[in-house]
Amino acid sequence: MKLLTFDTSSHYCSIALKNDNNISYIKKITSNHSDIIFMIKNILSKNYLLLSDINYVACSTGPGSFTGIRIAINIAQGFFVGLKIPIIGISTLKILAEHVRNKTNHKNFVVIIQANKKNIYWGKYIFYKKKWYLKNKELYISNKIALKKIIKLNKKWKIIGMLNNFCLYTNIKNTKDFNLYRSSALDIIPLAIQLIKNNTNNLSFKNISPNYLNTNII
């Protein structure tokens, strides 16, 4: 399988390529998310591949940078329209959960991304029998509501994400849990493969939509 993944949901752009059993990876800190186009060309060139050789394309659909998310989705949709490459969109919150799962034995995660000083993106993910499950739905909520939810959590849940900022804005002590600032294209690879192999939701792999979340504040 030749799988191309990329993430532009923050200022930290990354791209990964699974070329059968080999994986290549490029990352770059940039304010210009369109740099991902040149990064794609670079990683394909290094692996002596053309876009037409790619079997699947997967990217983060947010939440995160409005501009970055739109660019990633437009590029992915272009690959499908122009070359009929199947495309997969994956939540940034789910990508962060996958990152920590690979480093710990935990399987129940509350993922937090600080949207601004007053609000966060929130998602509860459970890894069970080699599959990810979203508990309820991802939310855009105030810091105040998030604190109330955290107090009610039992010990099985591990809090991960932009915890330094959250602690700063809410004046609480650091949770000492896993602090992350960005998602990575590397962590998209196993998630995309899982969806491809276990396509229980009958995904079309033709269309993906931005996951902004911030249309309503709870």
PDB file of C-alpha atoms in Angstrom:
ATOM      1  CA  MET A   1       0.000   0.000   0.000  1.00  0.00           C
ATOM      2  CA  LYS A   2       1.127   3.528  -0.798  1.00  0.00           C
ATOM      3  CA  LEU A   3      -0.531   5.945   1.626  1.00  0.00           C
ATOM      4  CA  LEU A   4       0.121   9.699   1.705  1.00  0.00           C
ATOM      5  CA  THR A   5      -0.860  11.627   4.859  1.00  0.00           C
ATOM      6  CA  PHE A   6      -0.537  15.287   5.804  1.00  0.00           C
ATOM      7  CA  ASP A   7      -1.500  17.602   8.640  1.00  0.00           C
ATOM      8  CA  THR A   8      -1.810  21.400   8.414  1.00  0.00           C
ATOM      9  CA  SER A   9      -4.124  21.932  11.393  1.00  0.00           C
ATOM     10  CA  SER A  10      -1.512  24.073  13.181  1.00  0.00           C
ATOM     11  CA  HIS A  11       1.578  26.108  12.264  1.00  0.00           C
ATOM     12  CA  TYR A  12       3.456  22.806  12.410  1.00  0.00           C
ATOM     13  CA  CYS A  13       2.941  21.199   8.987  1.00  0.00           C
ATOM     14  CA  SER A  14       3.900  17.567   8.496  1.00  0.00           C
ATOM     15  CA  ILE A  15       3.644  14.940   5.803  1.00  0.00           C
ATOM     16  CA  ALA A  16       4.228  11.185   5.829  1.00  0.00           C
ATOM     17  CA  LEU A  17       4.357   8.527   3.172  1.00  0.00           C
ATOM     18  CA  LYS A  18       3.880   4.821   3.745  1.00  0.00           C
ATOM     19  CA  ASN A  19       5.498   3.189   0.743  1.00  0.00           C
ATOM     20  CA  ASP A  20       4.726  -0.486   1.335  1.00  0.00           C
ATOM     21  CA  ASN A  21       6.892  -1.301   4.401  1.00  0.00           C
ATOM     22  CA  ASN A  22       8.854   1.973   4.416  1.00  0.00           C
ATOM     23  CA  ILE A  23       7.741   5.247   5.985  1.00  0.00           C
ATOM     24  CA  SER A  24       9.118   8.703   5.106  1.00  0.00           C
ATOM     25  CA  TYR A  25       8.367  11.831   7.129  1.00  0.00           C
ATOM     26  CA  ILE A  26       8.836  15.588   6.682  1.00  0.00           C
ATOM     27  CA  LYS A  27       7.892  18.334   9.141  1.00  0.00           C
ATOM     28  CA  LYS A  28       8.107  22.109   8.971  1.00  0.00           C
ATOM     29  CA  ILE A  29       7.161  25.055  11.171  1.00  0.00           C
ATOM     30  CA  THR A  30       5.569  27.609   8.868  1.00  0.00           C
ATOM     31  CA  SER A  31       2.888  30.296   8.779  1.00  0.00           C
ATOM     32  CA  ASN A  32       2.257  29.456   5.111  1.00  0.00           C
ATOM     33  CA  HIS A  33       0.211  26.270   5.043  1.00  0.00           C
ATOM     34  CA  SER A  34       0.468  26.092   1.249  1.00  0.00           C
ATOM     35  CA  ASP A  35       4.062  24.923   1.807  1.00  0.00           C
ATOM     36  CA  ILE A  36       2.496  21.477   2.159  1.00  0.00           C
ATOM     37  CA  ILE A  37       2.263  21.331  -1.661  1.00  0.00           C
ATOM     38  CA  PHE A  38       6.036  21.565  -2.017  1.00  0.00           C
ATOM     39  CA  MET A  39       6.479  19.098   0.843  1.00  0.00           C
ATOM     40  CA  ILE A  40       4.296  16.601  -1.043  1.00  0.00           C
ATOM     41  CA  LYS A  41       6.401  17.014  -4.165  1.00  0.00           C
ATOM     42  CA  ASN A  42       9.553  16.569  -2.093  1.00  0.00           C
ATOM     43  CA  ILE A  43       8.502  13.365  -0.352  1.00  0.00           C
ATOM     44  CA  LEU A  44       7.253  11.797  -3.583  1.00  0.00           C
ATOM     45  CA  SER A  45      10.489  12.685  -5.347  1.00  0.00           C
ATOM     46  CA  LYS A  46      12.592  11.145  -2.581  1.00  0.00           C
ATOM     47  CA  ASN A  47      10.637   7.903  -2.967  1.00  0.00           C
ATOM     48  CA  TYR A  48      10.705   7.972  -6.795  1.00  0.00           C
ATOM     49  CA  LEU A  49       6.911   8.053  -6.929  1.00  0.00           C
ATOM     50  CA  LEU A  50       4.260   9.984  -8.823  1.00  0.00           C
ATOM     51  CA  LEU A  51       0.924  11.081  -7.379  1.00  0.00           C
ATOM     52  CA  SER A  52      -0.728   8.532  -9.634  1.00  0.00           C
ATOM     53  CA  ASP A  53       1.160   5.805  -7.734  1.00  0.00           C
ATOM     54  CA  ILE A  54      -0.597   6.685  -4.457  1.00  0.00           C
ATOM     55  CA  ASN A  55      -3.403   4.359  -3.325  1.00  0.00           C
ATOM     56  CA  TYR A  56      -4.895   6.544  -0.569  1.00  0.00           C
ATOM     57  CA  VAL A  57      -4.580  10.089   0.765  1.00  0.00           C
ATOM     58  CA  ALA A  58      -5.488  11.027   4.365  1.00  0.00           C
ATOM     59  CA  CYS A  59      -5.357  14.345   6.200  1.00  0.00           C
ATOM     60  CA  SER A  60      -6.455  16.046   9.390  1.00  0.00           C
ATOM     61  CA  THR A  61      -9.804  17.799   9.049  1.00  0.00           C
ATOM     62  CA  GLY A  62      -9.519  19.804  12.268  1.00  0.00           C
ATOM     63  CA  PRO A  63     -10.332  21.305  14.615  1.00  0.00           C
ATOM     64  CA  GLY A  64      -7.439  23.711  14.266  1.00  0.00           C
ATOM     65  CA  SER A  65      -6.228  26.433  11.923  1.00  0.00           C
ATOM     66  CA  PHE A  66      -9.072  27.595   9.665  1.00  0.00           C
ATOM     67  CA  THR A  67      -6.706  28.278   6.765  1.00  0.00           C
ATOM     68  CA  GLY A  68      -4.658  25.122   7.279  1.00  0.00           C
ATOM     69  CA  ILE A  69      -7.723  22.890   7.374  1.00  0.00           C
ATOM     70  CA  ARG A  70      -9.177  24.397   4.195  1.00  0.00           C
ATOM     71  CA  ILE A  71      -5.885  24.007   2.327  1.00  0.00           C
ATOM     72  CA  ALA A  72      -5.492  20.349   3.369  1.00  0.00           C
ATOM     73  CA  ILE A  73      -9.048  19.443   2.379  1.00  0.00           C
ATOM     74  CA  ASN A  74      -8.839  21.297  -0.946  1.00  0.00           C
ATOM     75  CA  ILE A  75      -5.611  19.472  -1.811  1.00  0.00           C
ATOM     76  CA  ALA A  76      -7.092  16.090  -0.879  1.00  0.00           C
ATOM     77  CA  GLN A  77     -10.283  16.766  -2.850  1.00  0.00           C
ATOM     78  CA  GLY A  78      -8.150  17.802  -5.818  1.00  0.00           C
ATOM     79  CA  PHE A  79      -6.362  14.454  -5.714  1.00  0.00           C
ATOM     80  CA  PHE A  80      -9.687  12.638  -5.842  1.00  0.00           C
ATOM     81  CA  VAL A  81     -11.207  14.774  -8.597  1.00  0.00           C
ATOM     82  CA  GLY A  82      -8.075  14.785 -10.742  1.00  0.00           C
ATOM     83  CA  LEU A  83      -6.675  11.297 -10.123  1.00  0.00           C
ATOM     84  CA  LYS A  84      -9.530   9.411  -8.403  1.00  0.00           C
ATOM     85  CA  ILE A  85      -7.315   8.739  -5.380  1.00  0.00           C
ATOM     86  CA  PRO A  86      -9.521   7.697  -2.410  1.00  0.00           C
ATOM     87  CA  ILE A  87      -9.342  10.292   0.383  1.00  0.00           C
ATOM     88  CA  ILE A  88      -9.802  10.027   4.142  1.00  0.00           C
ATOM     89  CA  GLY A  89     -10.401  12.794   6.696  1.00  0.00           C
ATOM     90  CA  ILE A  90      -9.501  12.294  10.359  1.00  0.00           C
ATOM     91  CA  SER A  91     -10.184  14.488  13.392  1.00  0.00           C
ATOM     92  CA  THR A  92      -7.190  16.279  14.944  1.00  0.00           C
ATOM     93  CA  LEU A  93      -8.422  15.206  18.386  1.00  0.00           C
ATOM     94  CA  LYS A  94      -8.395  11.560  17.334  1.00  0.00           C
ATOM     95  CA  ILE A  95      -4.882  11.943  15.910  1.00  0.00           C
ATOM     96  CA  LEU A  96      -3.626  13.266  19.263  1.00  0.00           C
ATOM     97  CA  ALA A  97      -5.250  10.338  21.062  1.00  0.00           C
ATOM     98  CA  GLU A  98      -3.502   7.908  18.720  1.00  0.00           C
ATOM     99  CA  HIS A  99      -0.158   9.599  19.395  1.00  0.00           C
ATOM    100  CA  VAL A 100      -0.429   9.087  23.158  1.00  0.00           C
ATOM    101  CA  ARG A 101      -1.815   5.555  22.845  1.00  0.00           C
ATOM    102  CA  ASN A 102       1.392   4.589  21.075  1.00  0.00           C
ATOM    103  CA  LYS A 103       3.447   5.893  24.000  1.00  0.00           C
ATOM    104  CA  THR A 104       1.380   4.621  26.936  1.00  0.00           C
ATOM    105  CA  ASN A 105      -0.899   1.767  27.966  1.00  0.00           C
ATOM    106  CA  HIS A 106      -3.909   4.053  28.298  1.00  0.00           C
ATOM    107  CA  LYS A 107      -6.998   3.544  26.152  1.00  0.00           C
ATOM    108  CA  ASN A 108      -9.415   6.218  27.410  1.00  0.00           C
ATOM    109  CA  PHE A 109      -8.592   9.800  26.514  1.00  0.00           C
ATOM    110  CA  VAL A 110     -10.055  13.249  26.988  1.00  0.00           C
ATOM    111  CA  VAL A 111      -8.423  15.384  24.304  1.00  0.00           C
ATOM    112  CA  ILE A 112      -8.228  19.160  24.700  1.00  0.00           C
ATOM    113  CA  ILE A 113      -7.092  21.749  22.153  1.00  0.00           C
ATOM    114  CA  GLN A 114      -7.147  25.373  23.262  1.00  0.00           C
ATOM    115  CA  ALA A 115      -9.164  27.340  20.688  1.00  0.00           C
ATOM    116  CA  ASN A 116      -8.720  30.729  22.381  1.00  0.00           C
ATOM    117  CA  LYS A 117      -8.418  32.092  25.917  1.00  0.00           C
ATOM    118  CA  LYS A 118     -12.033  31.295  26.771  1.00  0.00           C
ATOM    119  CA  ASN A 119     -12.881  28.131  24.829  1.00  0.00           C
ATOM    120  CA  ILE A 120     -11.502  24.704  23.949  1.00  0.00           C
ATOM    121  CA  TYR A 121     -12.127  21.817  21.569  1.00  0.00           C
ATOM    122  CA  TRP A 122     -13.056  18.674  23.516  1.00  0.00           C
ATOM    123  CA  GLY A 123     -13.329  15.003  22.587  1.00  0.00           C
ATOM    124  CA  LYS A 124     -13.484  11.702  24.507  1.00  0.00           C
ATOM    125  CA  TYR A 125     -11.937   8.764  22.671  1.00  0.00           C
ATOM    126  CA  ILE A 126     -11.846   5.089  23.657  1.00  0.00           C
ATOM    127  CA  PHE A 127      -9.577   2.470  22.087  1.00  0.00           C
ATOM    128  CA  TYR A 128     -11.270  -0.920  22.322  1.00  0.00           C
ATOM    129  CA  LYS A 129     -10.496  -4.146  20.452  1.00  0.00           C
ATOM    130  CA  LYS A 130      -8.070  -2.360  18.118  1.00  0.00           C
ATOM    131  CA  LYS A 131     -10.625   0.293  17.123  1.00  0.00           C
ATOM    132  CA  TRP A 132     -11.247   3.896  18.128  1.00  0.00           C
ATOM    133  CA  TYR A 133     -14.654   4.996  19.385  1.00  0.00           C
ATOM    134  CA  LEU A 134     -15.806   8.564  20.005  1.00  0.00           C
ATOM    135  CA  LYS A 135     -17.907   8.851  23.161  1.00  0.00           C
ATOM    136  CA  ASN A 136     -20.838  11.151  22.442  1.00  0.00           C
ATOM    137  CA  LYS A 137     -19.434  13.828  20.105  1.00  0.00           C
ATOM    138  CA  GLU A 138     -16.628  16.368  19.836  1.00  0.00           C
ATOM    139  CA  LEU A 139     -17.476  19.753  21.324  1.00  0.00           C
ATOM    140  CA  TYR A 140     -16.502  23.403  21.326  1.00  0.00           C
ATOM    141  CA  ILE A 141     -16.970  24.425  24.960  1.00  0.00           C
ATOM    142  CA  SER A 142     -15.947  27.125  27.404  1.00  0.00           C
ATOM    143  CA  ASN A 143     -13.062  26.618  29.836  1.00  0.00           C
ATOM    144  CA  LYS A 144     -15.607  26.841  32.644  1.00  0.00           C
ATOM    145  CA  ILE A 145     -17.707  23.976  31.310  1.00  0.00           C
ATOM    146  CA  ALA A 146     -14.569  21.947  30.592  1.00  0.00           C
ATOM    147  CA  LEU A 147     -13.452  22.289  34.227  1.00  0.00           C
ATOM    148  CA  LYS A 148     -16.796  20.986  35.432  1.00  0.00           C
ATOM    149  CA  LYS A 149     -16.522  18.009  33.109  1.00  0.00           C
ATOM    150  CA  ILE A 150     -12.965  17.251  34.254  1.00  0.00           C
ATOM    151  CA  ILE A 151     -14.006  17.239  37.919  1.00  0.00           C
ATOM    152  CA  LYS A 152     -16.612  14.574  37.136  1.00  0.00           C
ATOM    153  CA  LEU A 153     -14.160  12.291  35.305  1.00  0.00           C
ATOM    154  CA  ASN A 154     -13.126   9.021  36.911  1.00  0.00           C
ATOM    155  CA  LYS A 155      -9.542   7.778  36.975  1.00  0.00           C
ATOM    156  CA  LYS A 156      -9.786   5.713  33.799  1.00  0.00           C
ATOM    157  CA  TRP A 157      -9.673   8.871  31.671  1.00  0.00           C
ATOM    158  CA  LYS A 158      -6.307  10.385  30.736  1.00  0.00           C
ATOM    159  CA  ILE A 159      -6.334  14.075  29.853  1.00  0.00           C
ATOM    160  CA  ILE A 160      -4.126  15.032  26.912  1.00  0.00           C
ATOM    161  CA  GLY A 161      -3.671  17.976  24.557  1.00  0.00           C
ATOM    162  CA  MET A 162      -2.798  21.649  25.051  1.00  0.00           C
ATOM    163  CA  LEU A 163      -2.786  21.385  28.815  1.00  0.00           C
ATOM    164  CA  ASN A 164      -0.280  24.159  29.577  1.00  0.00           C
ATOM    165  CA  ASN A 165      -2.496  26.774  27.963  1.00  0.00           C
ATOM    166  CA  PHE A 166      -5.620  25.332  29.538  1.00  0.00           C
ATOM    167  CA  CYS A 167      -4.054  25.431  33.002  1.00  0.00           C
ATOM    168  CA  LEU A 168      -2.872  28.985  32.396  1.00  0.00           C
ATOM    169  CA  TYR A 169      -6.262  30.301  31.302  1.00  0.00           C
ATOM    170  CA  THR A 170      -8.180  28.502  34.050  1.00  0.00           C
ATOM    171  CA  ASN A 171      -5.696  29.185  36.885  1.00  0.00           C
ATOM    172  CA  ILE A 172      -5.491  25.527  37.855  1.00  0.00           C
ATOM    173  CA  LYS A 173      -2.402  23.466  38.543  1.00  0.00           C
ATOM    174  CA  ASN A 174      -0.901  21.404  35.737  1.00  0.00           C
ATOM    175  CA  THR A 175      -2.684  18.072  35.406  1.00  0.00           C
ATOM    176  CA  LYS A 176       0.684  16.316  34.915  1.00  0.00           C
ATOM    177  CA  ASP A 177      -0.869  14.420  32.050  1.00  0.00           C
ATOM    178  CA  PHE A 178       0.336  14.292  28.452  1.00  0.00           C
ATOM    179  CA  ASN A 179       0.887  17.792  27.052  1.00  0.00           C
ATOM    180  CA  LEU A 180       0.866  18.075  23.252  1.00  0.00           C
ATOM    181  CA  TYR A 181       0.987  21.114  21.024  1.00  0.00           C
ATOM    182  CA  ARG A 182       0.323  19.599  17.632  1.00  0.00           C
ATOM    183  CA  SER A 183      -0.817  16.522  15.753  1.00  0.00           C
ATOM    184  CA  SER A 184       1.396  14.690  13.272  1.00  0.00           C
ATOM    185  CA  ALA A 185       1.016  13.106   9.847  1.00  0.00           C
ATOM    186  CA  LEU A 186       2.808  10.037  11.222  1.00  0.00           C
ATOM    187  CA  ASP A 187      -0.065   9.319  13.597  1.00  0.00           C
ATOM    188  CA  ILE A 188      -2.565   9.574  10.749  1.00  0.00           C
ATOM    189  CA  ILE A 189      -1.081   6.478   9.088  1.00  0.00           C
ATOM    190  CA  PRO A 190      -2.385   3.803  11.530  1.00  0.00           C
ATOM    191  CA  LEU A 191      -5.757   5.564  11.784  1.00  0.00           C
ATOM    192  CA  ALA A 192      -6.185   5.634   8.013  1.00  0.00           C
ATOM    193  CA  ILE A 193      -5.145   1.987   7.677  1.00  0.00           C
ATOM    194  CA  GLN A 194      -7.669   1.036  10.359  1.00  0.00           C
ATOM    195  CA  LEU A 195     -10.451   2.789   8.454  1.00  0.00           C
ATOM    196  CA  ILE A 196      -9.417   1.166   5.183  1.00  0.00           C
ATOM    197  CA  LYS A 197      -9.290  -2.357   6.642  1.00  0.00           C
ATOM    198  CA  ASN A 198     -12.359  -2.029   8.855  1.00  0.00           C
ATOM    199  CA  ASN A 199     -14.674   0.064   6.745  1.00  0.00           C
ATOM    200  CA  THR A 200     -17.723  -0.684   8.886  1.00  0.00           C
ATOM    201  CA  ASN A 201     -19.202   2.774   8.272  1.00  0.00           C
ATOM    202  CA  ASN A 202     -19.231   2.275   4.492  1.00  0.00           C
ATOM    203  CA  LEU A 203     -17.056   5.318   3.915  1.00  0.00           C
ATOM    204  CA  SER A 204     -17.038   6.480   0.321  1.00  0.00           C
ATOM    205  CA  PHE A 205     -13.466   7.857   0.427  1.00  0.00           C
ATOM    206  CA  LYS A 206     -14.700  10.540  -1.992  1.00  0.00           C
ATOM    207  CA  ASN A 207     -15.556  13.521   0.173  1.00  0.00           C
ATOM    208  CA  ILE A 208     -14.248  15.005   3.412  1.00  0.00           C
ATOM    209  CA  SER A 209     -15.457  18.064   5.313  1.00  0.00           C
ATOM    210  CA  PRO A 210     -13.786  20.523   7.686  1.00  0.00           C
ATOM    211  CA  ASN A 211     -14.256  19.807  11.384  1.00  0.00           C
ATOM    212  CA  TYR A 212     -14.398  23.361  12.751  1.00  0.00           C
ATOM    213  CA  LEU A 213     -16.665  22.579  15.742  1.00  0.00           C
ATOM    214  CA  ASN A 214     -16.956  26.250  16.726  1.00  0.00           C
ATOM    215  CA  THR A 215     -20.374  26.978  15.233  1.00  0.00           C
ATOM    216  CA  ASN A 216     -21.954  26.633  18.688  1.00  0.00           C
ATOM    217  CA  ILE A 217     -20.448  27.260  22.111  1.00  0.00           C
ATOM    218  CA  ILE A 218     -21.635  25.155  25.025  1.00  0.00           C
TER     219      ILE A 218
END
